[in-house]
CSV table of C-alpha atoms and ligand atoms in Angstrom, one decimal:
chain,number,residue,atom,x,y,z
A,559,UNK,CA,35.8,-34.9,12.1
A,560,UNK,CA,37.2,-37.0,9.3
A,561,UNK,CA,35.6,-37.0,6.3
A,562,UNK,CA,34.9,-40.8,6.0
A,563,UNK,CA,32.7,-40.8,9.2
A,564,UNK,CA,30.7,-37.5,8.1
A,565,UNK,CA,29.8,-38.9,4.6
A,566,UNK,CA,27.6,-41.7,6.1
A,567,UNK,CA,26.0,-39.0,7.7
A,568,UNK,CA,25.0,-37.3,5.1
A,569,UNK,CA,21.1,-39.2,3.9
A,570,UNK,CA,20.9,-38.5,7.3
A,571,UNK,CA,20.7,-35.2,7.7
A,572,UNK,CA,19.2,-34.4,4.6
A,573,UNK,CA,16.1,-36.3,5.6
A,574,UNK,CA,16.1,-34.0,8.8
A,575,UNK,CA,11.8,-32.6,9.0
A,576,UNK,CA,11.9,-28.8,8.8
A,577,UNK,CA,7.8,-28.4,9.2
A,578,UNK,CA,6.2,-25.0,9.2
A,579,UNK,CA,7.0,-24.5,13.2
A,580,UNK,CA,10.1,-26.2,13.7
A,581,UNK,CA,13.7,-24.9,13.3
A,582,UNK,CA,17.0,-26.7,12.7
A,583,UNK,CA,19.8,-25.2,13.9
A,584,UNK,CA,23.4,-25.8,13.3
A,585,UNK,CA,26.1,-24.8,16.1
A,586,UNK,CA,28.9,-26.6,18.1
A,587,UNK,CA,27.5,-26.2,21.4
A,588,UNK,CA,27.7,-29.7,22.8
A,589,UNK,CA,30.2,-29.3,26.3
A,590,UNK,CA,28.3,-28.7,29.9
A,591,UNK,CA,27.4,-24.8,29.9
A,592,UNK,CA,27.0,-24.5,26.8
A,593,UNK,CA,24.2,-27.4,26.8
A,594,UNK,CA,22.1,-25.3,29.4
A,595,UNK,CA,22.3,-22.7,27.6
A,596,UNK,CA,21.0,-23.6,25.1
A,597,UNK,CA,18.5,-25.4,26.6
A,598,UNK,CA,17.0,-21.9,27.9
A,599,UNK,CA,16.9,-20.9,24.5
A,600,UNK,CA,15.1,-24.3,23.2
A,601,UNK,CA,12.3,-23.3,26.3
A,602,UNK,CA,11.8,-19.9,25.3
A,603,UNK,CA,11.2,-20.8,21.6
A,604,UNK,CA,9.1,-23.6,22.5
A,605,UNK,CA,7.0,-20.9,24.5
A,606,UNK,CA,6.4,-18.9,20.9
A,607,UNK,CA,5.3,-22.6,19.1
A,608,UNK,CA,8.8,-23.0,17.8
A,609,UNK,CA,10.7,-26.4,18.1
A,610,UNK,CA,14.3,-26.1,17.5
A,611,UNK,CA,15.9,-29.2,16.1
A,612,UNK,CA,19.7,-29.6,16.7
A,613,UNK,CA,21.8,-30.1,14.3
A,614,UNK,CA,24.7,-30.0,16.7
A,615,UNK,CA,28.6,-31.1,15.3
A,616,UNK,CA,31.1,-31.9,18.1
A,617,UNK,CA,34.5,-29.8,18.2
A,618,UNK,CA,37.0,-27.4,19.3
A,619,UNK,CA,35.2,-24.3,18.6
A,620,UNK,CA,33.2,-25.6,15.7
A,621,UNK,CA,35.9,-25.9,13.0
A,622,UNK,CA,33.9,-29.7,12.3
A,623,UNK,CA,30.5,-28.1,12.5
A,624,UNK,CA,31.9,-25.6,9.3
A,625,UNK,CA,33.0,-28.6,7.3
A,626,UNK,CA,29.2,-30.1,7.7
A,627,UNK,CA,27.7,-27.0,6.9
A,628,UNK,CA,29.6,-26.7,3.4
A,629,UNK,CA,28.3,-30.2,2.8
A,630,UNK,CA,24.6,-29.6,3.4
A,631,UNK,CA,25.1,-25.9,1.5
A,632,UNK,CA,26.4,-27.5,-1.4
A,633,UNK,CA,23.7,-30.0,-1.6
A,634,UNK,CA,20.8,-27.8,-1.7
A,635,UNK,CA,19.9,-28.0,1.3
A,636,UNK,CA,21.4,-26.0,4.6
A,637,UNK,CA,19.6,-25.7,7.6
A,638,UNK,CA,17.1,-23.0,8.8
A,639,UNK,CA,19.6,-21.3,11.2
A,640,UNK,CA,23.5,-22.0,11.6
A,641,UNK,CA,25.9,-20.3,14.4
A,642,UNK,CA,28.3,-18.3,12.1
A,643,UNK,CA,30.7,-15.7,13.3
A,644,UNK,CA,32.6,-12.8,11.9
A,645,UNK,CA,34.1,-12.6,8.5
A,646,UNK,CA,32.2,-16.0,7.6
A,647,UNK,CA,28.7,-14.0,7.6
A,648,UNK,CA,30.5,-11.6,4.8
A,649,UNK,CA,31.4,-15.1,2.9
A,650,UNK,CA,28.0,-16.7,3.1
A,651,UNK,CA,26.3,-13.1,2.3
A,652,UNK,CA,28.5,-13.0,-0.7
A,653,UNK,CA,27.0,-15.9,-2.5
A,654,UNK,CA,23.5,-14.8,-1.8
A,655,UNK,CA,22.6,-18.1,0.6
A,656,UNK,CA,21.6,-15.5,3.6
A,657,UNK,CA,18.3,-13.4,4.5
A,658,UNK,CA,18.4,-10.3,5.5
A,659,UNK,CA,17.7,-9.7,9.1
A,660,UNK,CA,17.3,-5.6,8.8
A,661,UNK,CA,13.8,-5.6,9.6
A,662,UNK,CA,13.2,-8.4,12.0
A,663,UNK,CA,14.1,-6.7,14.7
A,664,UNK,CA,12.5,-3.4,16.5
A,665,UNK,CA,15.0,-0.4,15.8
A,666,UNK,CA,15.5,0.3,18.7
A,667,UNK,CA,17.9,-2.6,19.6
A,668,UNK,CA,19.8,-2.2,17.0
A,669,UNK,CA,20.2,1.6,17.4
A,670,UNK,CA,20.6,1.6,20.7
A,671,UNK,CA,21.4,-1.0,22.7
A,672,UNK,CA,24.0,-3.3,20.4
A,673,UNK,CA,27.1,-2.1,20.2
A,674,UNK,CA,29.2,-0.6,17.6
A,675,UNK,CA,31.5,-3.7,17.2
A,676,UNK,CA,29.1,-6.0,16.9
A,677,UNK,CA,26.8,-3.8,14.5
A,678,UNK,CA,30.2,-3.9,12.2
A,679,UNK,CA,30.8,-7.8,12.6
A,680,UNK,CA,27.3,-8.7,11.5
A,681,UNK,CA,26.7,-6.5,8.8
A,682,UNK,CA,27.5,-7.0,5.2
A,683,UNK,CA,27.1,-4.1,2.2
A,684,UNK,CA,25.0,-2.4,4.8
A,685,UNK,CA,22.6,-4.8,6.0
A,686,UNK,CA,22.6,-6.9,8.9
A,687,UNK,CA,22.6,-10.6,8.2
A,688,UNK,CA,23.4,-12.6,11.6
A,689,UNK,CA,21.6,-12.2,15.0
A,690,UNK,CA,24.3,-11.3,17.6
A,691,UNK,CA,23.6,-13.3,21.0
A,692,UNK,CA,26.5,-12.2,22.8
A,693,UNK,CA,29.8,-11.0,24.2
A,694,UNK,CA,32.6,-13.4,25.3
A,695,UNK,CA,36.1,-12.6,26.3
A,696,UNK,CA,38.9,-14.6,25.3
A,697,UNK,CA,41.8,-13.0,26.8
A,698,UNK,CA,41.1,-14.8,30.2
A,699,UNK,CA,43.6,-16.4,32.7
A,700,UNK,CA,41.6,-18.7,35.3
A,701,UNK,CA,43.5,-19.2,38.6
A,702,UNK,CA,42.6,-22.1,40.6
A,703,UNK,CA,41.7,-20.4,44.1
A,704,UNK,CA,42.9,-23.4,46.5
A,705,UNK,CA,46.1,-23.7,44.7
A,706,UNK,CA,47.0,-20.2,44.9
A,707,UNK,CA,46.0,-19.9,48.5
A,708,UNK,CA,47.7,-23.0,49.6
A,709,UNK,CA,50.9,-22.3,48.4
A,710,UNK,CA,50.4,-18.0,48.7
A,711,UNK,CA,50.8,-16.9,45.3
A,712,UNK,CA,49.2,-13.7,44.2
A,713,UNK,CA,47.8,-13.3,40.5
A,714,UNK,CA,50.4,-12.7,38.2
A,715,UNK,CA,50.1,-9.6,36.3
A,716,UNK,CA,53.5,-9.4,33.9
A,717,UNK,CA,55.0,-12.6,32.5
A,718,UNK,CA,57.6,-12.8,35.1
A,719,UNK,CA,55.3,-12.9,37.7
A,720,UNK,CA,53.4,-15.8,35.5
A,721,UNK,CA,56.2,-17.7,35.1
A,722,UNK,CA,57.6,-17.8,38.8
A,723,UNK,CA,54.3,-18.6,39.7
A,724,UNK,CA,54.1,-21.3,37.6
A,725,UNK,CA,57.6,-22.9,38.8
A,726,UNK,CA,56.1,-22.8,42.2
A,727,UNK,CA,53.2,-24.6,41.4
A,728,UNK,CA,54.8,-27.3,39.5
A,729,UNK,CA,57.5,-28.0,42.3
A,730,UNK,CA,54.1,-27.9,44.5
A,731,UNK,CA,53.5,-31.5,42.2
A,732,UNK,CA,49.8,-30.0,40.2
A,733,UNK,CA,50.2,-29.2,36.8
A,734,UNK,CA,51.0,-25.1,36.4
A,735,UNK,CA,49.1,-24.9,32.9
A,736,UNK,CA,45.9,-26.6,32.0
A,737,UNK,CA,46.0,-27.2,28.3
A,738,UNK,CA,44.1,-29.2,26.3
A,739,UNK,CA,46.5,-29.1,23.3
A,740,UNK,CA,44.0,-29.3,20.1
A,741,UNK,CA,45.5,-27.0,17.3
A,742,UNK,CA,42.4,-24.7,18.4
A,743,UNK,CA,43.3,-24.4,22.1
A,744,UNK,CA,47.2,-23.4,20.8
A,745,UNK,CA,46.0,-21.2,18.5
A,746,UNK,CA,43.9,-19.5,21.7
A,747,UNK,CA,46.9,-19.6,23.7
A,748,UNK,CA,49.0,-17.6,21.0
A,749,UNK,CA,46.4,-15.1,20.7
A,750,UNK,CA,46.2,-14.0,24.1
A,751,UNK,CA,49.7,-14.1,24.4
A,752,UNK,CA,50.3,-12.0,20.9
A,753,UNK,CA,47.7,-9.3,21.9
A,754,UNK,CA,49.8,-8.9,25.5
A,755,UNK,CA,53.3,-8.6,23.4
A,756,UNK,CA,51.5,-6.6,20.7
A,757,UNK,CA,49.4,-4.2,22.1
A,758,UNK,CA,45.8,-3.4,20.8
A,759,UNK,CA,47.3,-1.4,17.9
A,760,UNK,CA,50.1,-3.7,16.3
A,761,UNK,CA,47.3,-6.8,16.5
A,762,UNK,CA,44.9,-5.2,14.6
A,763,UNK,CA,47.7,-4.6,12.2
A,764,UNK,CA,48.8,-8.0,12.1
A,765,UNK,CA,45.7,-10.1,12.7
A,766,UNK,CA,42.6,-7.4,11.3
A,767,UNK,CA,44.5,-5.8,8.4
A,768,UNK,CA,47.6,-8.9,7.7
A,769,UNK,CA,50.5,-5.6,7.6
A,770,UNK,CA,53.3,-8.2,6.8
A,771,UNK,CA,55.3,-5.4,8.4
A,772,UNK,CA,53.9,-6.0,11.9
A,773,UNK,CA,53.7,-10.1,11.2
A,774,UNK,CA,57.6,-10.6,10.0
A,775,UNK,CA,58.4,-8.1,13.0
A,776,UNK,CA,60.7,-8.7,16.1
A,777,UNK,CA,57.9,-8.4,18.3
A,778,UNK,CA,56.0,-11.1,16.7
A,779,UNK,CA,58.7,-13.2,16.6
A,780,UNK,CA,59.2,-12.4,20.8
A,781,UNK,CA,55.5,-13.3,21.2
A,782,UNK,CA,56.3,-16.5,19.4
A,783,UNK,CA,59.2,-16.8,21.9
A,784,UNK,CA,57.2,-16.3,24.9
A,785,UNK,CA,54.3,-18.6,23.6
A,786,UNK,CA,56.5,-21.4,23.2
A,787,UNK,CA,58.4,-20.8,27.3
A,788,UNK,CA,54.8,-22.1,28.2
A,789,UNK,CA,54.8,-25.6,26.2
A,790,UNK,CA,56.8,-26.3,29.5
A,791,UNK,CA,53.8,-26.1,32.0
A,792,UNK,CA,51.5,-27.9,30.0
A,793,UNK,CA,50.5,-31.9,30.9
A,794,UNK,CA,51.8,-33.6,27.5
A,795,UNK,CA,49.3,-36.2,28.2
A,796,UNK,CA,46.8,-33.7,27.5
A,797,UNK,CA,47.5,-33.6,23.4
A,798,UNK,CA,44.2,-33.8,21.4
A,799,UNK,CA,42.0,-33.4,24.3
A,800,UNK,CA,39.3,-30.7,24.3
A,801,UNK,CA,39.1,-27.6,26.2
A,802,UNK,CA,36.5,-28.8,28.5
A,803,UNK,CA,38.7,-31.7,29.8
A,804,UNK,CA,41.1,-29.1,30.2
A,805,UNK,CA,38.8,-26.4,32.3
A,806,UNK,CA,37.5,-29.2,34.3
A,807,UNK,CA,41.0,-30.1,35.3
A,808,UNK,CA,41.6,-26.6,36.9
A,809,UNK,CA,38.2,-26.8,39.2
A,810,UNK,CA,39.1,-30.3,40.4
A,811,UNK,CA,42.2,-28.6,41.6
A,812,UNK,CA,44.8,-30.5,39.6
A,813,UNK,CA,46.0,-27.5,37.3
A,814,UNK,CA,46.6,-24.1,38.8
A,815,UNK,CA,46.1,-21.9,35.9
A,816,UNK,CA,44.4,-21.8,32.0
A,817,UNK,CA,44.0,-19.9,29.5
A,818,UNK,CA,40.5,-19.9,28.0
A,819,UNK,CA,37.5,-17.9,27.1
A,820,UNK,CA,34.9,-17.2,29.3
A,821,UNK,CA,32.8,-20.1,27.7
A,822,UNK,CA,34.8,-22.1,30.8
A,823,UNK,CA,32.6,-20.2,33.0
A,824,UNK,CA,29.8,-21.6,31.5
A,825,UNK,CA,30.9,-25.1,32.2
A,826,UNK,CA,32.1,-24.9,35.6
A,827,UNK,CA,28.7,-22.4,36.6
A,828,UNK,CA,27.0,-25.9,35.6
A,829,UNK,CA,28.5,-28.0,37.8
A,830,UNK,CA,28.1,-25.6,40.7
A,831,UNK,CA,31.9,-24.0,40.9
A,832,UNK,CA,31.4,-20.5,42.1
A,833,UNK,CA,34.0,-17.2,40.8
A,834,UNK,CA,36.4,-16.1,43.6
A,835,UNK,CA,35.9,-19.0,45.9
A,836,UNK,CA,36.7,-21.7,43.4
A,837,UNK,CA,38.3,-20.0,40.4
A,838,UNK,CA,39.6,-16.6,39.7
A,839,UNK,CA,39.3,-14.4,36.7
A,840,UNK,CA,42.5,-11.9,35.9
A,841,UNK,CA,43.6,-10.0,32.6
A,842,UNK,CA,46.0,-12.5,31.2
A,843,UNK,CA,49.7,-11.0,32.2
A,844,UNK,CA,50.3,-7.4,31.0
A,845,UNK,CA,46.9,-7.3,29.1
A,846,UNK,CA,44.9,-4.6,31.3
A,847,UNK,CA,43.1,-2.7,29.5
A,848,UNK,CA,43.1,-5.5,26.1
A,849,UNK,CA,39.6,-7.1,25.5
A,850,UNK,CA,39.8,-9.6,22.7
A,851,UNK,CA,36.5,-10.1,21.9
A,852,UNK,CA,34.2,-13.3,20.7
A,853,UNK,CA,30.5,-12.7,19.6
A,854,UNK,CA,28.0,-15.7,18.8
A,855,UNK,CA,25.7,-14.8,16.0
A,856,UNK,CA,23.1,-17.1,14.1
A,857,UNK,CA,22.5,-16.5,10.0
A,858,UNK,CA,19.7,-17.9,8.5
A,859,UNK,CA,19.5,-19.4,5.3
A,860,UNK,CA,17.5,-18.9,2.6
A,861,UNK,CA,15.1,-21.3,1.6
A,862,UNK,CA,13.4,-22.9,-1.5
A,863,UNK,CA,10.3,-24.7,-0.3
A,864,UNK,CA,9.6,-23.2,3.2
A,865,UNK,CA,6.3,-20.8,4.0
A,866,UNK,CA,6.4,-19.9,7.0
A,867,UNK,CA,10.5,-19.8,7.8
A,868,UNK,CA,9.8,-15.9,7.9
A,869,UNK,CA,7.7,-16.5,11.0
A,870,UNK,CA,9.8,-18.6,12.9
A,871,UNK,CA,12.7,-16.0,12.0
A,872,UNK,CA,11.1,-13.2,13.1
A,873,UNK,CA,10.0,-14.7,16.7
A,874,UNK,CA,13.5,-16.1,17.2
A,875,UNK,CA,15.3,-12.9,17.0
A,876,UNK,CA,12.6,-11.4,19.5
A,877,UNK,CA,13.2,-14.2,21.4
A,878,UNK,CA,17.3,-14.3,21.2
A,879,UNK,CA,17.3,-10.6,22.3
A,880,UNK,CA,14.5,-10.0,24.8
A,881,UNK,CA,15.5,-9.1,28.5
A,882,UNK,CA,14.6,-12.8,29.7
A,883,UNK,CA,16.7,-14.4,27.5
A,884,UNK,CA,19.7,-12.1,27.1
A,885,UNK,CA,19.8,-12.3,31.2
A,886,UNK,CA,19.1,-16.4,31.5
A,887,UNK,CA,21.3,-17.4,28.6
A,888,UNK,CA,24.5,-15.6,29.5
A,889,UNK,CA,24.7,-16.3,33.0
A,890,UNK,CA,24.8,-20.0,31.8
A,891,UNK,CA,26.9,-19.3,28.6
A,892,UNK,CA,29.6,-17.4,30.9
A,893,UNK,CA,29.2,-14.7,28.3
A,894,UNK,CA,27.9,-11.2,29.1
A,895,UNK,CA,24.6,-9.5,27.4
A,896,UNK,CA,24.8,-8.6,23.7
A,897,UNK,CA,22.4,-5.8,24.7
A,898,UNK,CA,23.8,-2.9,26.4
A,899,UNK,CA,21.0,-2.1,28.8
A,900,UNK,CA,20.2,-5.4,30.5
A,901,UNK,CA,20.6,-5.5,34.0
A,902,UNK,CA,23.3,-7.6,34.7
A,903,UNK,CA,23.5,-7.3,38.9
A,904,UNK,CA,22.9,-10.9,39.5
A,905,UNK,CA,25.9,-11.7,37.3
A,906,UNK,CA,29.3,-13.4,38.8
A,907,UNK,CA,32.3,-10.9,39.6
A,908,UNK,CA,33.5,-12.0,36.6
A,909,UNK,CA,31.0,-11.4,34.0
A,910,UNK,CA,31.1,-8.1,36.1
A,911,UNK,CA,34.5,-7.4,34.9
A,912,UNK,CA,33.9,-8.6,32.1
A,913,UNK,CA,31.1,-6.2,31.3
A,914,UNK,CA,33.2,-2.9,32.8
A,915,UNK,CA,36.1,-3.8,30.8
A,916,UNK,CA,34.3,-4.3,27.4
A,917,UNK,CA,33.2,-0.5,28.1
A,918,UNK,CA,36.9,0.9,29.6
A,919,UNK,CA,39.7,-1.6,27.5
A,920,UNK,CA,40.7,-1.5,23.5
A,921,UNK,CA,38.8,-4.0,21.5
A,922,UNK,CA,40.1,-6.4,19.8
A,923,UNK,CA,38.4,-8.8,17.8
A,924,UNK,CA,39.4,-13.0,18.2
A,925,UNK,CA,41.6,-14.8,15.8
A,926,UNK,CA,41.6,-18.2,17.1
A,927,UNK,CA,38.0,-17.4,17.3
A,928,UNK,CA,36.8,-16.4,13.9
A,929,UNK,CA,35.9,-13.3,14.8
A,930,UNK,CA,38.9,-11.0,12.8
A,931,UNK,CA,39.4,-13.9,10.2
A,932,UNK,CA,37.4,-16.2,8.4
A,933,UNK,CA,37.7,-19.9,9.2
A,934,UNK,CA,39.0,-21.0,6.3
A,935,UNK,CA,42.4,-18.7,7.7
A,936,UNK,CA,42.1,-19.1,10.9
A,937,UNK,CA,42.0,-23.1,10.2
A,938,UNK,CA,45.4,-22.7,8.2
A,939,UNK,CA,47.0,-20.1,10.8
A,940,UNK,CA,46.2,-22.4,13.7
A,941,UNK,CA,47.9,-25.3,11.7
A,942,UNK,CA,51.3,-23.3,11.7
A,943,UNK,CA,50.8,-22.0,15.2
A,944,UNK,CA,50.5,-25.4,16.8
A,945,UNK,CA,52.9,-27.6,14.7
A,946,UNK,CA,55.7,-24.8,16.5
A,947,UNK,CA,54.0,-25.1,20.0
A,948,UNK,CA,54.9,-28.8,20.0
A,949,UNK,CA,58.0,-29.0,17.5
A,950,UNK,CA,61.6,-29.3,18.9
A,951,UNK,CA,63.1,-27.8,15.7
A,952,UNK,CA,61.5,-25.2,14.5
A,953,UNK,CA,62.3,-21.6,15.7
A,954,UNK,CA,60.8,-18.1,16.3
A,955,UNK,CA,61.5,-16.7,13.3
A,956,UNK,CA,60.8,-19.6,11.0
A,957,UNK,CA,57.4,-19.9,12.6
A,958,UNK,CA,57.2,-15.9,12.1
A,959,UNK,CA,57.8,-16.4,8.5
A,960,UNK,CA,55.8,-19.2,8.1
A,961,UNK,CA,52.4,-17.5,9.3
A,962,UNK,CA,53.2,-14.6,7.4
A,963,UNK,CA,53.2,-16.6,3.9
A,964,UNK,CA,50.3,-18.6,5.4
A,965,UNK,CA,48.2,-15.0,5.9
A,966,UNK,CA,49.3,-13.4,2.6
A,967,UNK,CA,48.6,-17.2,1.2
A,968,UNK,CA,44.9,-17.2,2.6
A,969,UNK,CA,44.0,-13.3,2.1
A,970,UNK,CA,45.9,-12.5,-1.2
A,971,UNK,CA,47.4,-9.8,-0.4
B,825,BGC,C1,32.1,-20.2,20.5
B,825,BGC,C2,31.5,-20.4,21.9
B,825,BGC,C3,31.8,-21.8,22.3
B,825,BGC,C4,33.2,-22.1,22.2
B,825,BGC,C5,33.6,-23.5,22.7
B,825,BGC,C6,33.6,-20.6,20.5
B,825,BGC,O1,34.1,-20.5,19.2
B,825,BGC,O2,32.0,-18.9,20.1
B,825,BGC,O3,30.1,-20.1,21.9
B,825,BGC,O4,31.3,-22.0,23.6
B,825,BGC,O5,33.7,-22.0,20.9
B,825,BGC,O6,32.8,-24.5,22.1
């Protein structure tokens, strides 16, 4: 969102009521899905006397919804709760604007049942400071089921495979690569395709710890290679248009494939679309055993003239992680459980996977999704990364270099 239309906004939102049992929220989650889910979570908090007021900012992945929240921050006055992820908690924890959650919740969860990647992601100089909700995978490739049975293509599971399928279903006259070409969707697509190239190990390096001897390497600049072979597949129409135009275009069997996280499910579980009769779920080519991981957390702030805010905090992080909600909220979020021990059996076959393979594969955790860098970098990387997706003239290993400086730019290193 532009600046000029978010200043007008501003008297606005600052007048917002934030009474003794109510609870403004700030978080992106505005598409199909992701609304129902969080209506289940508005339900159970109204149960407890709580009234959560959104403050909800449209856009890819909630890069807009940042720029709002530095506004508000700045001005004295943030909202109750905000959906923050990764490094970002460290940054807002740094400059003292965040409670403590360390005692809200009953030891056991956090002992016992979270685990030990999301403990780390959420914790800053040893105390917790975001509720986790949950687990999503990024590294997803969605196959349109009547496509691929129509024209009898198996899953691909190396990049040859992808890419002669994906000839076959262009001369078939659908579109072989949904793609809704915001900076934020390319910078998706290059993850998934960096982790496959890279392997758990050399990612971490690049993406976790910026090794400039991993980003300036020849594999980075082959995943570069590779990412770009895929520009071909992708409806050019599609430029600017969100992800959920994008995974609604592979249901209504116009695009045979996409590559997306598992908030897709969400969206298509809302308008009835069932896993493996309309859409499939696979690894995405030569990524078994890779799990790039996405976890939604909510900080609270801290604030000057509120009683009661340690109430309402307390009973929403009971609420966010009891059985009930865990269960109802993921199944319509297309995420899996936070919590380790919920009974998950009435979950799709691909949460299913979903779940196994969080336990069995190398973790990794998102780029394009803020959850390995902060989204002040991840806003510059994804810049780089898409202005070579859709250039004519620039090549591998400029684009290499360029995200290299961009990284050791950003992180100072
Ligand atoms: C969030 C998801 C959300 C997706 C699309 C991701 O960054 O973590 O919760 O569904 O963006 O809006």
């Amino acid at each position: 969102m532009k600046l000029k239309k978010i200043l007008p906004l501003i008297p606005l939102l600052l007048s917002m009521p934030s009474s003794a049992n109510s609870l403004e929220v700030l978080h992106w989650w505005t598409a199909p899905g992701e609304f129902e889910a969080q209506k289940v979570l508005k339900q159970a908090l109204a149960k407890q006397g709580i009234s959560w007021q959104d403050f909800a900012i449209v856009g890819s992945g909630g890069g807009s919804a940042m720029r709002v929240l530095q506004m508000r921050a700045l001005s004295g006055n943030p909202p109750d709760a905000a959906q923050i992820k990764g490094p970002d908690i460290a940054e807002w924890a740094k400059i003292g604007m965040l409670k403590e959650v360390d005692n809200i919740l009953n030891n056991k969860l956090w002992d016992k049942n979270i685990p030990d990647v999301v403990k780390q992601t959420i914790t800053y100089q040893g105390h917790y400071m975001a509720l986790p909700l949950n687990i999503h995978r990024v590294n997803w490739l969605w196959l349109n089921k009547a496509i691929f049975d129509q024209l009898k293509l198996s899953p691909p599971t190396t990049w040859n495979e992808f890419f002669s399928v994906a000839d076959k279903i262009q001369a078939a006259g659908y579109i072989a690569l949904s793609h809704g070409g915001t900076s934020w969707e390319d910078n998706l697509l290059f993850e998934s395709v960096a982790l496959s190239i890279l392997g758990a190990e050399k990612y971490k390096r690049a993406f976790v710890e910026f090794d400039e001897t991993v980003l300036t390497s020849s594999d980075m600049i082959d995943a570069f290679k590779l990412f770009k072979r895929l520009h071909q597949y992708v409806d050019k129409s599609m430029v600017g248009k969100d992800w959920e135009i994008a995974s609604k275009m592979l249901t209504d069997k116009k695009a045979g494939m996409l590559f997306m996280g598992d908030w897709a499910k969400g969206l298509w579980h809302s308008s009835g679309k069932v896993a493996n009769k309309d859409y499939l779920c696979v690894d995405v080519p030569e990524s078994k055993n890779l799990f790039s991981y996405n976890i939604d957390s909510f900080v609270f702030f801290k604030k000057q003239h509120q009683n009661s805010d340690n109430l309402n905090t307390e009973i929403l992080a009971n609420t966010l992680l009891s059985e009930q909600l865990q269960h109802d909220f993921n199944i319509d979020k297309g995420s899996i459980p936070v919590r380790t021990d919920i009974d998950i059996s009435d979950f799709d076959a691909c949460s299913h996977k979903s779940f196994n393979d969080f336990k069995q594969s190398a973790l990794v955790p998102s780029f394009s999704q803020n959850i390995a860098t902060s989204s002040f970098l991840q806003s510059e990387m994804r810049k780089v990364i898409s202005t070579y997706f859709k250039s004519d003239n620039l090549s591998a290993e400029q684009v290499t270099k360029q995200l290299a400086l961009a990284i050791r730019a950003v992180s100072k290193k």
